[in-house]
Amino acid sequence: MLEQLDFLENRVIRVGAEAVIKEISWKGLRLVAKHRVPKRYRTAEIDERVRRSRTLHEAKILWHLSENGQPVPLVLFIDLANSIIYMQFLEGVELRSHQSPLRYAERLGEIVASMHSMDVVHGDLTLANILAGEDTGLWLVDFGLSAFNADLEEKAVDIHLLERSAASAFPDKSREFMHLFLRGYSRVVGREKTSEILEKVKEIRSRGRYVVRG
Amino acid sequence: MTIVLGIESTAHTFGVGVATDEGKILANIQKIYRPAKGGIHPREAAQHHAAKAAEALEEAFKTAGIKPSDIDAVAFSQGPGMGPCLRTGATVARTIATVLGKPLIGVNHGIAHIEIGKLVTGCGDPVVLYVAGGNTLITALINKRYRILGETLDIAAGNCLDSFGITAGIGPMPAPEIKAGEGDTIYELPYRVKGMDVSFSGILTAAEKLLQQGKPIPNVCLSLTETVYSMLTEVTERALAMLDRSSLLLVGGLARSRRLYNMLETMCRDRGARVYVVPDEYAGDNGAMIAWTGLLMLRCGATLPVEQSHVKPRMRIDEVEACWSS
């Protein structure tokens, strides 16, 4: 039982609408616990079912990406009874508050492109969900809105959200950031697919309805 | 004093309202088409509206205590809605405006629901949950436009509940919610939330299947309402968190649902936010909301030449610049 695994809670990293993210330790290892907290407004049956299925979904996506060499936190334990995922703690700075985000843009393009070629989308690809480590190490986190079997539109939404997020985090550098990002992206998926997706991004932008958190 | 006449005719309601620039509603007359059985037939509803228009107008002028010549502009709901219904209202509005020589104002029906909610509740800068028979969306005013933060990907929440009620033989809302009060078991129905978007068509099909299997109607009603309202509350919470706002405004026909209000209230209390709900008389479609929004638009000169006043059955709320907002 997970209760007997002696987790030590250290601090709360983030509180979202759906989950609380905590840093914890276990046998000297630093881990992250993502807890989908119960919602009082929902009837217990529905609440438990929803939290459990989402926890399972996110864990599956993370596993799938890890297995395929993508830089996402490694899942260590899943506590389905309480809807908690225990995963690797990643050392890094959110790209939105990084000193030199441009250094990471091209590599980010490659990572997102290879994820997209697996038909997986992140679903909430903002700079707050991208961690930059030492050198050019990058990690994608928070796959709560991610999806398997993604279509062109969902992939384009990833890019659109990233662009909007870059424009609000560092307005003067966002053009160059996206230019480098797309260079990395098209190196992986090719020019044709990249321009196809950019057409879709344009269409989404013209609908003007995806808003990004700061 | 500026007075605007508002005409609503997007679906089953033909409404005539009169609003003043002091935010007073002088009249709010509703003539509702109620089909003998089944849902709304657009052409029949439009014929109902045409037949009731003169009577509704007369009552509105009488209640407001004004003469037609006292009004300064004529507003009508331009969309979204059922084409034949919209055209009937637009024709009435054009006629009055032309005869009186007053400006015509094309109002977005969804924005009107929101603006009347803001007027009567006095809430400032909210996230808005607009749920009705034909619309389901979450929106907030950002840079002078109601941005759609989330919406239904298929049918509206109210449509889902109404359709189920009609299929089950108990009638549209509020019947399904009343019946849910007698239920004691919750069956599993698809819970489709995608970011801030929701989808209800799968739930409707699944609920109808439960009926065919002979499950008790009250239990299916309970499962359906609990699932639909939970989804709406969840996406609303996400929008509040994303924009970091602490007030929520609930508008549209489903604002009359006590259970939905309860859920939203619990959610808001748990995150230190406050929920405002439009009173019942302005929750459903009504002419007052069109008159009041027309008045706001008149203030910034957003009038419409008759030759450009065609209706827009698929009009979106983010098409309109909210020129009246500060």
PDB file of N, CA and C in Angstrom, chain A residues 16-18 39-43 45-46 49-50 54 145 147 154 207-214, chain B residues 148-149 151 186 188-189 191 193-195 197 226 230 233-234 237-238 242 263 266-267 269-270 318:
ATOM      1  N   GLY A  16      -3.554  24.328  -8.884  1.00  0.00           N
ATOM      2  CA  GLY A  16      -4.335  24.614 -10.090  1.00  0.00           C
ATOM      3  C   GLY A  16      -5.816  24.466  -9.797  1.00  0.00           C
ATOM      4  N   ALA A  17      -6.634  24.608 -10.844  1.00  0.00           N
ATOM      5  CA  ALA A  17      -8.082  24.478 -10.667  1.00  0.00           C
ATOM      6  C   ALA A  17      -8.435  23.037 -10.306  1.00  0.00           C
ATOM      7  N   GLU A  18      -7.593  22.115 -10.753  1.00  0.00           N
ATOM      8  CA  GLU A  18      -7.933  20.706 -10.629  1.00  0.00           C
ATOM      9  C   GLU A  18      -7.036  19.963  -9.639  1.00  0.00           C
ATOM     10  N   LYS A  39     -13.668  17.408  -5.343  1.00  0.00           N
ATOM     11  CA  LYS A  39     -14.448  18.635  -5.506  1.00  0.00           C
ATOM     12  C   LYS A  39     -15.784  18.440  -4.793  1.00  0.00           C
ATOM     13  N   ARG A  40     -16.055  19.320  -3.852  1.00  0.00           N
ATOM     14  CA  ARG A  40     -17.281  19.173  -3.057  1.00  0.00           C
ATOM     15  C   ARG A  40     -18.543  19.391  -3.879  1.00  0.00           C
ATOM     16  N   TYR A  41     -18.423  20.162  -4.964  1.00  0.00           N
ATOM     17  CA  TYR A  41     -19.639  20.456  -5.723  1.00  0.00           C
ATOM     18  C   TYR A  41     -20.175  19.239  -6.472  1.00  0.00           C
ATOM     19  N   ARG A  42     -19.287  18.263  -6.718  1.00  0.00           N
ATOM     20  CA  ARG A  42     -19.729  17.083  -7.473  1.00  0.00           C
ATOM     21  C   ARG A  42     -20.178  15.980  -6.530  1.00  0.00           C
ATOM     22  N   THR A  43     -21.183  15.223  -6.935  1.00  0.00           N
ATOM     23  CA  THR A  43     -21.591  14.042  -6.189  1.00  0.00           C
ATOM     24  C   THR A  43     -20.393  13.098  -6.109  1.00  0.00           C
ATOM     25  N   GLU A  45     -19.802   9.920  -6.316  1.00  0.00           N
ATOM     26  CA  GLU A  45     -19.585   8.893  -7.349  1.00  0.00           C
ATOM     27  C   GLU A  45     -18.940   9.497  -8.598  1.00  0.00           C
ATOM     28  N   ILE A  46     -19.515  10.622  -9.032  1.00  0.00           N
ATOM     29  CA  ILE A  46     -19.007  11.249 -10.254  1.00  0.00           C
ATOM     30  C   ILE A  46     -17.596  11.789 -10.006  1.00  0.00           C
ATOM     31  N   ARG A  49     -14.952   9.012  -9.958  1.00  0.00           N
ATOM     32  CA  ARG A  49     -14.768   8.420 -11.286  1.00  0.00           C
ATOM     33  C   ARG A  49     -13.957   9.344 -12.200  1.00  0.00           C
ATOM     34  N   VAL A  50     -14.298  10.618 -12.177  1.00  0.00           N
ATOM     35  CA  VAL A  50     -13.610  11.585 -13.045  1.00  0.00           C
ATOM     36  C   VAL A  50     -12.139  11.713 -12.657  1.00  0.00           C
ATOM     37  N   ARG A  54      -8.911  10.473 -15.053  1.00  0.00           N
ATOM     38  CA  ARG A  54      -7.930  11.449 -15.544  1.00  0.00           C
ATOM     39  C   ARG A  54      -6.527  11.144 -15.054  1.00  0.00           C
ATOM     40  N   LEU A 145      -4.164  18.011 -19.815  1.00  0.00           N
ATOM     41  CA  LEU A 145      -5.096  18.233 -20.932  1.00  0.00           C
ATOM     42  C   LEU A 145      -4.611  17.554 -22.209  1.00  0.00           C
ATOM     43  N   ALA A 147      -3.641  14.612 -25.087  1.00  0.00           N
ATOM     44  CA  ALA A 147      -4.497  13.637 -25.765  1.00  0.00           C
ATOM     45  C   ALA A 147      -3.697  12.738 -26.692  1.00  0.00           C
ATOM     46  N   GLU A 154      -5.647  19.948 -33.154  1.00  0.00           N
ATOM     47  CA  GLU A 154      -5.124  19.883 -31.783  1.00  0.00           C
ATOM     48  C   GLU A 154      -3.631  20.202 -31.745  1.00  0.00           C
ATOM     49  N   ARG A 207     -10.096  32.764 -35.524  1.00  0.00           N
ATOM     50  CA  ARG A 207     -11.289  32.545 -34.718  1.00  0.00           C
ATOM     51  C   ARG A 207     -11.150  33.250 -33.382  1.00  0.00           C
ATOM     52  N   GLY A 208      -9.896  33.478 -32.975  1.00  0.00           N
ATOM     53  CA  GLY A 208      -9.600  34.290 -31.800  1.00  0.00           C
ATOM     54  C   GLY A 208     -10.245  33.856 -30.511  1.00  0.00           C
ATOM     55  N   ARG A 209     -10.180  32.581 -30.208  1.00  0.00           N
ATOM     56  CA  ARG A 209     -10.862  32.177 -28.994  1.00  0.00           C
ATOM     57  C   ARG A 209     -10.021  31.410 -27.981  1.00  0.00           C
ATOM     58  N   TYR A 210      -8.812  31.034 -28.324  1.00  0.00           N
ATOM     59  CA  TYR A 210      -7.995  30.359 -27.329  1.00  0.00           C
ATOM     60  C   TYR A 210      -7.199  31.396 -26.550  1.00  0.00           C
ATOM     61  N   VAL A 211      -7.473  31.504 -25.272  1.00  0.00           N
ATOM     62  CA  VAL A 211      -6.797  32.498 -24.448  1.00  0.00           C
ATOM     63  C   VAL A 211      -5.771  31.782 -23.579  1.00  0.00           C
ATOM     64  N   VAL A 212      -4.663  32.472 -23.355  1.00  0.00           N
ATOM     65  CA  VAL A 212      -3.568  31.858 -22.626  1.00  0.00           C
ATOM     66  C   VAL A 212      -3.419  32.474 -21.250  1.00  0.00           C
ATOM     67  N   ARG A 213      -3.091  31.650 -20.274  1.00  0.00           N
ATOM     68  CA  ARG A 213      -2.798  32.231 -18.963  1.00  0.00           C
ATOM     69  C   ARG A 213      -1.404  32.849 -19.011  1.00  0.00           C
ATOM     70  N   GLY A 214      -1.214  33.883 -18.230  1.00  0.00           N
ATOM     71  CA  GLY A 214      -0.009  34.717 -18.271  1.00  0.00           C
ATOM     72  C   GLY A 214       1.280  33.995 -18.132  1.00  0.00           C
TER      73      GLY A 214
ATOM     74  N   ILE B 148     -14.542  33.986 -26.060  1.00  0.00           N
ATOM     75  CA  ILE B 148     -15.098  32.688 -25.707  1.00  0.00           C
ATOM     76  C   ILE B 148     -13.979  31.836 -25.114  1.00  0.00           C
ATOM     77  N   LEU B 149     -14.087  31.579 -23.828  1.00  0.00           N
ATOM     78  CA  LEU B 149     -13.049  30.808 -23.142  1.00  0.00           C
ATOM     79  C   LEU B 149     -13.326  29.314 -23.288  1.00  0.00           C
ATOM     80  N   GLU B 151     -16.763  26.469 -24.659  1.00  0.00           N
ATOM     81  CA  GLU B 151     -18.117  26.380 -25.200  1.00  0.00           C
ATOM     82  C   GLU B 151     -18.448  24.917 -25.444  1.00  0.00           C
ATOM     83  N   ILE B 186     -27.076   7.065  -9.137  1.00  0.00           N
ATOM     84  CA  ILE B 186     -26.406   7.736 -10.252  1.00  0.00           C
ATOM     85  C   ILE B 186     -25.725   6.705 -11.133  1.00  0.00           C
ATOM     86  N   GLU B 188     -23.459   5.677 -14.578  1.00  0.00           N
ATOM     87  CA  GLU B 188     -22.313   6.271 -15.240  1.00  0.00           C
ATOM     88  C   GLU B 188     -22.700   6.785 -16.626  1.00  0.00           C
ATOM     89  N   LEU B 189     -22.455   8.068 -16.862  1.00  0.00           N
ATOM     90  CA  LEU B 189     -22.679   8.675 -18.177  1.00  0.00           C
ATOM     91  C   LEU B 189     -21.359   9.291 -18.628  1.00  0.00           C
ATOM     92  N   TYR B 191     -18.514  11.723 -19.355  1.00  0.00           N
ATOM     93  CA  TYR B 191     -18.205  13.024 -18.766  1.00  0.00           C
ATOM     94  C   TYR B 191     -17.165  13.659 -19.682  1.00  0.00           C
ATOM     95  N   VAL B 193     -15.174  16.651 -20.840  1.00  0.00           N
ATOM     96  CA  VAL B 193     -14.621  17.986 -20.659  1.00  0.00           C
ATOM     97  C   VAL B 193     -13.267  17.995 -21.341  1.00  0.00           C
ATOM     98  N   LYS B 194     -13.060  19.012 -22.192  1.00  0.00           N
ATOM     99  CA  LYS B 194     -11.790  19.095 -22.885  1.00  0.00           C
ATOM    100  C   LYS B 194     -11.264  20.501 -22.693  1.00  0.00           C
ATOM    101  N   GLY B 195     -10.363  20.654 -21.762  1.00  0.00           N
ATOM    102  CA  GLY B 195      -9.911  21.997 -21.434  1.00  0.00           C
ATOM    103  C   GLY B 195     -11.072  22.767 -20.858  1.00  0.00           C
ATOM    104  N   ASP B 197     -13.791  23.312 -22.848  1.00  0.00           N
ATOM    105  CA  ASP B 197     -14.916  22.964 -23.706  1.00  0.00           C
ATOM    106  C   ASP B 197     -15.660  21.744 -23.144  1.00  0.00           C
ATOM    107  N   GLU B 226     -26.856  15.716 -12.744  1.00  0.00           N
ATOM    108  CA  GLU B 226     -25.623  15.787 -11.955  1.00  0.00           C
ATOM    109  C   GLU B 226     -24.398  15.829 -12.858  1.00  0.00           C
ATOM    110  N   SER B 230     -22.082  19.154 -13.244  1.00  0.00           N
ATOM    111  CA  SER B 230     -20.699  19.004 -12.764  1.00  0.00           C
ATOM    112  C   SER B 230     -19.718  19.468 -13.827  1.00  0.00           C
ATOM    113  N   THR B 233     -19.744  23.236 -14.051  1.00  0.00           N
ATOM    114  CA  THR B 233     -19.076  23.850 -12.900  1.00  0.00           C
ATOM    115  C   THR B 233     -17.564  23.703 -13.026  1.00  0.00           C
ATOM    116  N   GLU B 234     -17.135  22.547 -13.491  1.00  0.00           N
ATOM    117  CA  GLU B 234     -15.696  22.338 -13.621  1.00  0.00           C
ATOM    118  C   GLU B 234     -15.051  23.314 -14.610  1.00  0.00           C
ATOM    119  N   GLU B 237     -14.873  26.761 -13.182  1.00  0.00           N
ATOM    120  CA  GLU B 237     -13.789  26.936 -12.211  1.00  0.00           C
ATOM    121  C   GLU B 237     -12.454  27.131 -12.923  1.00  0.00           C
ATOM    122  N   ARG B 238     -12.261  26.382 -13.988  1.00  0.00           N
ATOM    123  CA  ARG B 238     -11.008  26.514 -14.731  1.00  0.00           C
ATOM    124  C   ARG B 238     -10.865  27.928 -15.293  1.00  0.00           C
ATOM    125  N   MET B 242      -8.000  30.570 -14.471  1.00  0.00           N
ATOM    126  CA  MET B 242      -7.133  31.056 -15.537  1.00  0.00           C
ATOM    127  C   MET B 242      -7.067  32.570 -15.571  1.00  0.00           C
ATOM    128  N   MET B 263     -24.224  24.080  -7.129  1.00  0.00           N
ATOM    129  CA  MET B 263     -22.885  23.566  -7.439  1.00  0.00           C
ATOM    130  C   MET B 263     -21.912  24.714  -7.658  1.00  0.00           C
ATOM    131  N   THR B 266     -21.039  26.350  -4.353  1.00  0.00           N
ATOM    132  CA  THR B 266     -20.073  25.558  -3.573  1.00  0.00           C
ATOM    133  C   THR B 266     -18.671  25.735  -4.146  1.00  0.00           C
ATOM    134  N   MET B 267     -18.566  25.634  -5.457  1.00  0.00           N
ATOM    135  CA  MET B 267     -17.267  25.781  -6.105  1.00  0.00           C
ATOM    136  C   MET B 267     -16.681  27.155  -5.800  1.00  0.00           C
ATOM    137  N   ARG B 269     -17.422  29.212  -3.337  1.00  0.00           N
ATOM    138  CA  ARG B 269     -17.093  29.377  -1.919  1.00  0.00           C
ATOM    139  C   ARG B 269     -15.744  28.743  -1.623  1.00  0.00           C
ATOM    140  N   ASP B 270     -15.497  27.569  -2.201  1.00  0.00           N
ATOM    141  CA  ASP B 270     -14.237  26.876  -1.944  1.00  0.00           C
ATOM    142  C   ASP B 270     -13.027  27.610  -2.508  1.00  0.00           C
ATOM    143  N   ASP B 318     -18.171  36.808 -29.948  1.00  0.00           N
ATOM    144  CA  ASP B 318     -16.882  37.481 -30.089  1.00  0.00           C
ATOM    145  C   ASP B 318     -16.756  38.241 -31.416  1.00  0.00           C
TER     146      ASP B 318
END
